[in-house]
Short mmCIF file of C-alpha atoms in Angstrom, two decimals:
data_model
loop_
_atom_site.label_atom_id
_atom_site.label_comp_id
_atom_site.label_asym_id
_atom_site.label_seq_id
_atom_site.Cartn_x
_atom_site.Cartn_y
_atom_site.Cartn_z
CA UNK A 1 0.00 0.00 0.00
CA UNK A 2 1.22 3.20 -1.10
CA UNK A 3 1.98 5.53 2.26
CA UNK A 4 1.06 9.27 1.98
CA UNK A 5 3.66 11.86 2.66
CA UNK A 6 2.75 15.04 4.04
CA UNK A 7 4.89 17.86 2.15
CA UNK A 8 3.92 20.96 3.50
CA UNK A 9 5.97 22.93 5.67
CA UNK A 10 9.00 20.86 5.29
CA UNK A 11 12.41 22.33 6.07
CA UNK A 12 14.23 23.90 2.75
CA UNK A 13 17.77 22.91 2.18
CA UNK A 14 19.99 24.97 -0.83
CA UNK A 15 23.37 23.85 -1.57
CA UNK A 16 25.60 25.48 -3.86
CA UNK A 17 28.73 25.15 -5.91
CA UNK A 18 31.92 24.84 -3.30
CA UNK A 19 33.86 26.87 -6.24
CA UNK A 20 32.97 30.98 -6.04
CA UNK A 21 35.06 31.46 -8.86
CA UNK A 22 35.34 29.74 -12.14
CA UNK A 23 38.54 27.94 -12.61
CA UNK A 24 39.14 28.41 -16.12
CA UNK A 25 39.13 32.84 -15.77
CA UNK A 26 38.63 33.21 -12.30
CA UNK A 27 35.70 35.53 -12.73
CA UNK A 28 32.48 35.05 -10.03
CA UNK A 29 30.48 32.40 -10.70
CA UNK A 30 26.91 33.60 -10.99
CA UNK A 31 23.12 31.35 -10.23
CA UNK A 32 22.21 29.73 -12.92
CA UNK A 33 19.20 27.37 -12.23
CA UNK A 34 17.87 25.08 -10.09
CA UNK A 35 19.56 21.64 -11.09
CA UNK A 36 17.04 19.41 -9.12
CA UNK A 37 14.65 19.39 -6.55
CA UNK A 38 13.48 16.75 -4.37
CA UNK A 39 11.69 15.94 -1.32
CA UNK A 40 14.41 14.04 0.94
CA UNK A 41 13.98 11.64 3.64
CA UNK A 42 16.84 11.15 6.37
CA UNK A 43 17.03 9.50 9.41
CA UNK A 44 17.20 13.06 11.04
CA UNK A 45 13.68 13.97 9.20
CA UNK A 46 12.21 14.97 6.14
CA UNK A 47 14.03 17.87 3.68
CA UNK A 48 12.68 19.98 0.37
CA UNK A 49 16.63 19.61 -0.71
CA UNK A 50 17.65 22.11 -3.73
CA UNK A 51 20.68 21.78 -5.80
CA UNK A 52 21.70 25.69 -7.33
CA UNK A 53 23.71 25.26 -10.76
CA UNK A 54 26.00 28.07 -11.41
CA UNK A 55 27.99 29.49 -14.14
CA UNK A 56 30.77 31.95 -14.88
CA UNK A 57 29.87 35.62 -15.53
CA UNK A 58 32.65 36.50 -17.99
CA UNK A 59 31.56 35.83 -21.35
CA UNK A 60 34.44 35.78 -22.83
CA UNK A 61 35.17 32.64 -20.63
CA UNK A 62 36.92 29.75 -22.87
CA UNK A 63 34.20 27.29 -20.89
CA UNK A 64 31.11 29.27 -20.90
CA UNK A 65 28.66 26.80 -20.40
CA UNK A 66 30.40 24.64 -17.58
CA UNK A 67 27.72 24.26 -15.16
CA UNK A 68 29.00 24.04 -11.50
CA UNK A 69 27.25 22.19 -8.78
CA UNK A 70 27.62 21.29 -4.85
CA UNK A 71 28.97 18.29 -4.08
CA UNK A 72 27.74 17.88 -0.98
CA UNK A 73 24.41 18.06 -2.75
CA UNK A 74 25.53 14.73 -4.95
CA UNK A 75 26.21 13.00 -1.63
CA UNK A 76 22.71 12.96 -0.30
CA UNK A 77 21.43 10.32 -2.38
CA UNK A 78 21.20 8.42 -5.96
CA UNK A 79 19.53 9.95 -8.52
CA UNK A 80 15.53 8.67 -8.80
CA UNK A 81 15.02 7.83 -5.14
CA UNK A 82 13.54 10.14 -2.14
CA UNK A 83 15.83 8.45 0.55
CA UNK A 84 19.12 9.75 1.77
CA UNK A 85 22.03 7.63 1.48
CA UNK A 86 22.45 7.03 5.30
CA UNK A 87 18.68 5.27 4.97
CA UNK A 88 20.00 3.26 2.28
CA UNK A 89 23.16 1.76 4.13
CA UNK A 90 21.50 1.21 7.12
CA UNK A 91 18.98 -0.58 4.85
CA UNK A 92 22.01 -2.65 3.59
CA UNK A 93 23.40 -3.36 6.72
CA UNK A 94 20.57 -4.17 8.49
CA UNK A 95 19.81 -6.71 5.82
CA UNK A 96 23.82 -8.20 4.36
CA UNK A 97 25.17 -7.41 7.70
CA UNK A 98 22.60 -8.39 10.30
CA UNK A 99 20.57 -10.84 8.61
CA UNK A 100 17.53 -9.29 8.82
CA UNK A 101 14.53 -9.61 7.05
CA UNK A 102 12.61 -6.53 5.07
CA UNK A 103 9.51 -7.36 7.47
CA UNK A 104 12.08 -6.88 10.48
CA UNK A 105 13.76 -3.95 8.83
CA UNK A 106 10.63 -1.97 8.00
CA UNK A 107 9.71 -2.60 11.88
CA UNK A 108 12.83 -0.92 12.90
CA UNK A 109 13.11 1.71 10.36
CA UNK A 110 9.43 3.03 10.63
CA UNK A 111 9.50 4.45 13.88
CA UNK A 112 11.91 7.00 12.33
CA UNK A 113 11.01 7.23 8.60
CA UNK A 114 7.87 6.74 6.15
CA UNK A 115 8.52 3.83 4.33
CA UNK A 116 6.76 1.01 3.32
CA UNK A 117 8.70 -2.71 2.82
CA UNK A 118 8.21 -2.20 -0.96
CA UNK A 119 10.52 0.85 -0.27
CA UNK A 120 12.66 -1.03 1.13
CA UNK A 121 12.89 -3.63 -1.25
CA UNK A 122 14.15 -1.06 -3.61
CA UNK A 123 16.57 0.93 -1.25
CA UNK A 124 18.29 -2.39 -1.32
CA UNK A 125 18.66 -2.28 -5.19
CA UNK A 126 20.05 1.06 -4.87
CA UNK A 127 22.24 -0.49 -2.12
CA UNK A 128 23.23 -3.35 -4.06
CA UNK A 129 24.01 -1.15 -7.20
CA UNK A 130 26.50 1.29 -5.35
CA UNK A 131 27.89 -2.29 -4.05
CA UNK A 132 28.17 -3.73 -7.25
CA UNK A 133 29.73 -0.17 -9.18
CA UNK A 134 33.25 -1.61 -8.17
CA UNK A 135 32.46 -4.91 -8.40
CA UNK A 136 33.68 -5.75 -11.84
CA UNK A 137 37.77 -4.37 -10.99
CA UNK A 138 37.27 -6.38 -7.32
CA UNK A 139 36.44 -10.01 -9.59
CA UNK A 140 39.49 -9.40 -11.84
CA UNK A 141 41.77 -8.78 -8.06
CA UNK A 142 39.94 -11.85 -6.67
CA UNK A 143 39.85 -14.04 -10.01
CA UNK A 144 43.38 -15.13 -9.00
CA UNK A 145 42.53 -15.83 -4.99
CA UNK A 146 39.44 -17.97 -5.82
CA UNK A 147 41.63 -20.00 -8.07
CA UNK A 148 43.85 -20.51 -5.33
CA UNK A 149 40.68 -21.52 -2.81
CA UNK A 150 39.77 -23.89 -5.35
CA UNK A 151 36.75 -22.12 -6.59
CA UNK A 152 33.38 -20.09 -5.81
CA UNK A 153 30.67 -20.98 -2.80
CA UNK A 154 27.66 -18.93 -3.56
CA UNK A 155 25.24 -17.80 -1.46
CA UNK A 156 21.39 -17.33 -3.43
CA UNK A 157 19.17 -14.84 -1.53
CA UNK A 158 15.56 -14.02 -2.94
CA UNK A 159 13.32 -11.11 -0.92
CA UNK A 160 9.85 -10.37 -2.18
CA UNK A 161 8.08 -8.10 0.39
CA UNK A 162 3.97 -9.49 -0.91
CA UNK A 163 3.26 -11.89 -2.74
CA UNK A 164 2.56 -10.95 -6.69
CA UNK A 165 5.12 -8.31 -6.30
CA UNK A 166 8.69 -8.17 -7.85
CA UNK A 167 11.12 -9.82 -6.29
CA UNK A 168 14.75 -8.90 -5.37
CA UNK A 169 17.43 -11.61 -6.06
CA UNK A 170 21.34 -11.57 -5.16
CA UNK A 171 24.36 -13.73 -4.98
CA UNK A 172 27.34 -13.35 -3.04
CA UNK A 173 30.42 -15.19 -3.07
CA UNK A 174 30.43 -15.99 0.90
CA UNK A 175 34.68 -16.86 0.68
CA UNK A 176 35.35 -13.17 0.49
CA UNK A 177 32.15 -11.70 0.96
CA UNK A 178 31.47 -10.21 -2.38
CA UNK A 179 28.12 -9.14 -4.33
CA UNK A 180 28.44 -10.99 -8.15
CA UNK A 181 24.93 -10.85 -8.75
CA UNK A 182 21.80 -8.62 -8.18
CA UNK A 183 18.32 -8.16 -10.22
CA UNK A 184 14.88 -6.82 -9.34
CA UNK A 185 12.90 -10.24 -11.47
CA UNK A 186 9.62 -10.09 -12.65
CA UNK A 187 9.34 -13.27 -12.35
CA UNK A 188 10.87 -16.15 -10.36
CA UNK A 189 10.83 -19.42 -12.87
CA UNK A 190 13.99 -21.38 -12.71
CA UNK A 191 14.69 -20.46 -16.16
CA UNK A 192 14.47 -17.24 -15.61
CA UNK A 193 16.91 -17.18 -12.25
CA UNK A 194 19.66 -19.32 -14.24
CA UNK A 195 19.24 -16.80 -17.61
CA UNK A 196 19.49 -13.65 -15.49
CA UNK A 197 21.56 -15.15 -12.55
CA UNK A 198 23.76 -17.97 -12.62
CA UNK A 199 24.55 -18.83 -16.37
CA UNK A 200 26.43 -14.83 -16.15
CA UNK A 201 28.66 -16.68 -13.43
CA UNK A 202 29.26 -19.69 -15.17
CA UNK A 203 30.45 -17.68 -17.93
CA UNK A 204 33.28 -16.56 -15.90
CA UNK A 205 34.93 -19.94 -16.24
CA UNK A 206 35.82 -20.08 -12.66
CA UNK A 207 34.79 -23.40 -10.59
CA UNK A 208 32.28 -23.78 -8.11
CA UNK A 209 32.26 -26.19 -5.31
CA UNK A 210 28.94 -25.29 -3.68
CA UNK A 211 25.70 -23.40 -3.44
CA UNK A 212 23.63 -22.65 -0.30
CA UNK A 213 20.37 -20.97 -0.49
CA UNK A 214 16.66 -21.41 1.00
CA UNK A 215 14.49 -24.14 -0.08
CA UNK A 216 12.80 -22.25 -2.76
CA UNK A 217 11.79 -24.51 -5.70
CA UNK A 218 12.81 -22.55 -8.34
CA UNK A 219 16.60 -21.90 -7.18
CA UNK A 220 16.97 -25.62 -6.75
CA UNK A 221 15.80 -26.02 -10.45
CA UNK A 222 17.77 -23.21 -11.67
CA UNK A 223 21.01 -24.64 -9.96
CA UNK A 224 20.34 -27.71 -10.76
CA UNK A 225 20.09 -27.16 -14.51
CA UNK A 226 23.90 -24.90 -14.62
CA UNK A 227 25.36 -26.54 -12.01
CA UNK A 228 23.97 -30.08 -11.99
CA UNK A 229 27.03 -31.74 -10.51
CA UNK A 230 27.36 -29.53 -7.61
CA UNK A 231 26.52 -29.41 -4.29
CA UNK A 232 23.64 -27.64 -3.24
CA UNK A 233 22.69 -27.45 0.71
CA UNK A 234 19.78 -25.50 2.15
CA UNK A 235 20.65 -22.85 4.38
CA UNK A 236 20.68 -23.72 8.18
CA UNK A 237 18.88 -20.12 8.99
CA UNK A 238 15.83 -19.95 6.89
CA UNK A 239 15.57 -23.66 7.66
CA UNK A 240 15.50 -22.74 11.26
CA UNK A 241 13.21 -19.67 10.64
CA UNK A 242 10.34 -21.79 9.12
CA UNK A 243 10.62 -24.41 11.66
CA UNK A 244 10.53 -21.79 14.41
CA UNK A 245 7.87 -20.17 12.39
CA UNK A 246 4.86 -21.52 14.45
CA UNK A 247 6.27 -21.33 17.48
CA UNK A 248 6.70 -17.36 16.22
CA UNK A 249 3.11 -16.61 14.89
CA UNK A 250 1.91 -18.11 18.95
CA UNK A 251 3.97 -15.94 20.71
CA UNK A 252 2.96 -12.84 18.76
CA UNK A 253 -0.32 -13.55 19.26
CA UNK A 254 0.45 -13.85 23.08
CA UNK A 255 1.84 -10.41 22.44
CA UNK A 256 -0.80 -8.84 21.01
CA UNK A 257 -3.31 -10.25 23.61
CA UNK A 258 -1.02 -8.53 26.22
CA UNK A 259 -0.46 -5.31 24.86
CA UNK A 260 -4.40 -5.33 24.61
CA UNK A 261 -4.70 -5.88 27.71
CA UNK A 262 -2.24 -4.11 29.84
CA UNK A 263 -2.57 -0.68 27.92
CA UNK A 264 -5.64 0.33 29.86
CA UNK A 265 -4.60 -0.84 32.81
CA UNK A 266 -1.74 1.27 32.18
CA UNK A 267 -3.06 4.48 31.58
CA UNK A 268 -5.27 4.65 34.17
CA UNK A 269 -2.76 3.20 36.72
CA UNK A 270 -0.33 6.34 35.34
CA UNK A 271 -3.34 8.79 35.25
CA UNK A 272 -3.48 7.76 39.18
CA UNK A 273 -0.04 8.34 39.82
CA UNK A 274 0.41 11.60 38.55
CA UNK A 275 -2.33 12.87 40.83
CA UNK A 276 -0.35 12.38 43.85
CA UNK A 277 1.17 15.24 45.47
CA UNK A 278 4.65 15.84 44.66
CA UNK A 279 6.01 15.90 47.99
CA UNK A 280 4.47 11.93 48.09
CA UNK A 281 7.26 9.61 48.68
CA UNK A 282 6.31 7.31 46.83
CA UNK A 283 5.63 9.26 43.76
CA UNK A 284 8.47 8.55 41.99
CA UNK A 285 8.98 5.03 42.37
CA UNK A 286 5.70 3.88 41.19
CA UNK A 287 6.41 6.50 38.12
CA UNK A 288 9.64 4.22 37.76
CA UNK A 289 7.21 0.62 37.54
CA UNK A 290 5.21 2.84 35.02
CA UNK A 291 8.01 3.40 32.65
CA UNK A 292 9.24 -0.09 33.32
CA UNK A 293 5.87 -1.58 32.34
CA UNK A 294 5.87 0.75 28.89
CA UNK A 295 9.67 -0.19 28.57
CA UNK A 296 8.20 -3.95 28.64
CA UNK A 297 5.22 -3.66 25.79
CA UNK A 298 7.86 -2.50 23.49
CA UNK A 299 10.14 -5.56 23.43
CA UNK A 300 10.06 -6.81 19.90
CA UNK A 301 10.77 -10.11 18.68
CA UNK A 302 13.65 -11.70 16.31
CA UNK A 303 12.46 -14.98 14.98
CA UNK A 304 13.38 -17.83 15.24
CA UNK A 305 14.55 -18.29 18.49
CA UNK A 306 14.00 -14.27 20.21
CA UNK A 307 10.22 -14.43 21.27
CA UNK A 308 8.70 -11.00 22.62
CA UNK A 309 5.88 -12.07 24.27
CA UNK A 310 7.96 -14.78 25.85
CA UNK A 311 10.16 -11.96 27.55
CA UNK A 312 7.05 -9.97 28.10
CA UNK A 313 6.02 -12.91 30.49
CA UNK A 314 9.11 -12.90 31.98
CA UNK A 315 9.86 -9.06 32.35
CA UNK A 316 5.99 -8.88 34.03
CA UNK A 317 6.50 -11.80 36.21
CA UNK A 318 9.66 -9.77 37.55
CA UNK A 319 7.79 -6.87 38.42
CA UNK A 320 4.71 -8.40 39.51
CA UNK A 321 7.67 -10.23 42.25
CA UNK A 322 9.06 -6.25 42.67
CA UNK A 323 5.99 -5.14 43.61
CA UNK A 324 4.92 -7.98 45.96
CA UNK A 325 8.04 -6.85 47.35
CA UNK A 326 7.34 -3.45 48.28
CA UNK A 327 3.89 -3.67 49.02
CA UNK A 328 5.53 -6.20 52.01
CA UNK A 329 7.30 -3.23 53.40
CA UNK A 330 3.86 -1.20 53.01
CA UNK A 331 2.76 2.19 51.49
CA UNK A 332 2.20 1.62 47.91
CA UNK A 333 -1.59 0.47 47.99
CA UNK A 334 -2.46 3.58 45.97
CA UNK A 335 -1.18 1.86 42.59
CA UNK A 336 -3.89 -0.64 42.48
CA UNK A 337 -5.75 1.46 40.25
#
């Protein structure tokens, strides 16, 4: 679903050639246009960016039409996307780095910018494609090494945020930890994965001793048909992620139902709280369980094997035991709103 932005009254940003004077004659440079214009997002908020073009004033300048631009400006981002390049590397990181998926980076990243997991699906192309820009000189340096290791060990990796949507496919060589391969595919046939994919590696002439990927049907059929003497194993995390995968979908439901049900609770108990004098002693501490309790409806789960509504249970049970605890020594009966 496509998310709405809100444009209006966002902060304007103008950057301008780093050169005042032209190099070629020295005179002033002078405004030209406005290059481009875009509406930015940034982990430190949204921008209306503006990038000023300027020329030289002397006319009888031997480069006349040299246009001159910030380069600070050309940092922000990649031409034909809204996000700045710090959004796009934490995207890559998040995902090549930390293993995550684009369901669990969306949940981290929305909290601080709009985005939807199709977004993110695509800030990894962008990520992959400033990857891959020095890719080709790195496989010549490497060609040499591999031959020495006695050949490649790729790693297939397919994301597809919904179903019926394009899907994002990439291969690394997991040796030396190098992108060879990524495309945005239409579709996902195993004819389609070895044309656009795999057959480009083969044509490298370099050997490969093994694959690892996810059990998807149409990467086993696509290895199998250009590399059909090779080994080809299933990959020990996603194999563990759909295992775990009921044992997930419970325990966010056991979530849910507690968030549900301690919110209220919650609210009024705070509500309470902050009607107490000031000069109550015991003000502040049950302010302090408050901000414990909200800490604990946060927790967020990492499947397979970190379970938030599991640590909810545990996290609650520990300050059900804290406040048994102090109501013992007396004086807190006030929080039982």
């Amino acid at each position: 679903m496509r998310i709405a932005k809100d444009n209006r009254n966002l902060p304007k940003q103008y950057y301008r050639s780093e050169l005042k004077r032209c190099p070629h004659c020295h005179w002033k440079l002078k405004r030209w246009a406005t290059l481009w214009r875009k509406y930015l997002s940034t982990l430190a908020g949204r921008f209306h960016v503006f990038s000023q073009g300027y020329r030289c004033a002397n006319s009888d300048c031997p480069e006349p039409e040299a246009i001159y631009r910030s380069t600070e400006a050309e940092t922000l981002s990649v031409p034909g996307c809204s996000y700045g390049i710090e959004v796009i590397v934490e995207v890559g990181y998040q995902r090549f780095w930390l293993q995550r998926t684009i369901q669990e980076i969306h949940g981290l990243l929305k909290e601080r910018v709009l985005i939807s997991e199709r977004q993110i699906l695509n800030l990894l192309a962008h990520f992959l494609a400033l990857v891959r820009a020095g890719q080709p000189a790195k496989v010549a340096q490497l060609r040499a090494h591999w031959q020495k290791l006695g050949g490649l060990v790729l790693s297939i990796d397919g994301m597809q945020p919904e179903k019926g949507t394009p899907a994002l496919y990439v291969v690394r060589e997991v040796q030396v930890d190098v992108t060879l391969m990524a495309e945005i595919l239409e579709t996902a046939d195993h004819q389609t994965l070895a044309t656009h994919l795999l057959e480009p590696i083969k044509a490298w002439g370099l050997p490969v001793k093994g694959i690892i990927s996810d059990a998807q049907e149409s990467i086993r059929l696509a290895v199998a048909q250009v590399w059909p003497d090779q080994p080809h194993q299933n990959c020990q995390f996603h194999c563990l992620k759909e295992a775990g995968r009921p044992a997930f979908e419970a325990d966010r439901a056991l979530k849910t139902r507690l968030k549900k049900k301690l919110r209220g609770g919650l609210n009024r108990a705070r509500q309470a709280i902050q009607a107490l004098s000031e000069t109550d002693p015991y003000r502040p501490v049950l302010l302090k369980y408050v901000r414990y309790l909200r800490f604990t409806l946060l927790v967020r789960s990492l499947p397979p094997f970190e379970l938030g509504g599991l640590r909810m249970v545990q996290q609650l049970t520990l300050l059900e035991a804290s406040l048994g605890r102090a109501q013992e020594k007396g004086g807190i009966d006030c929080c039982a709103a």
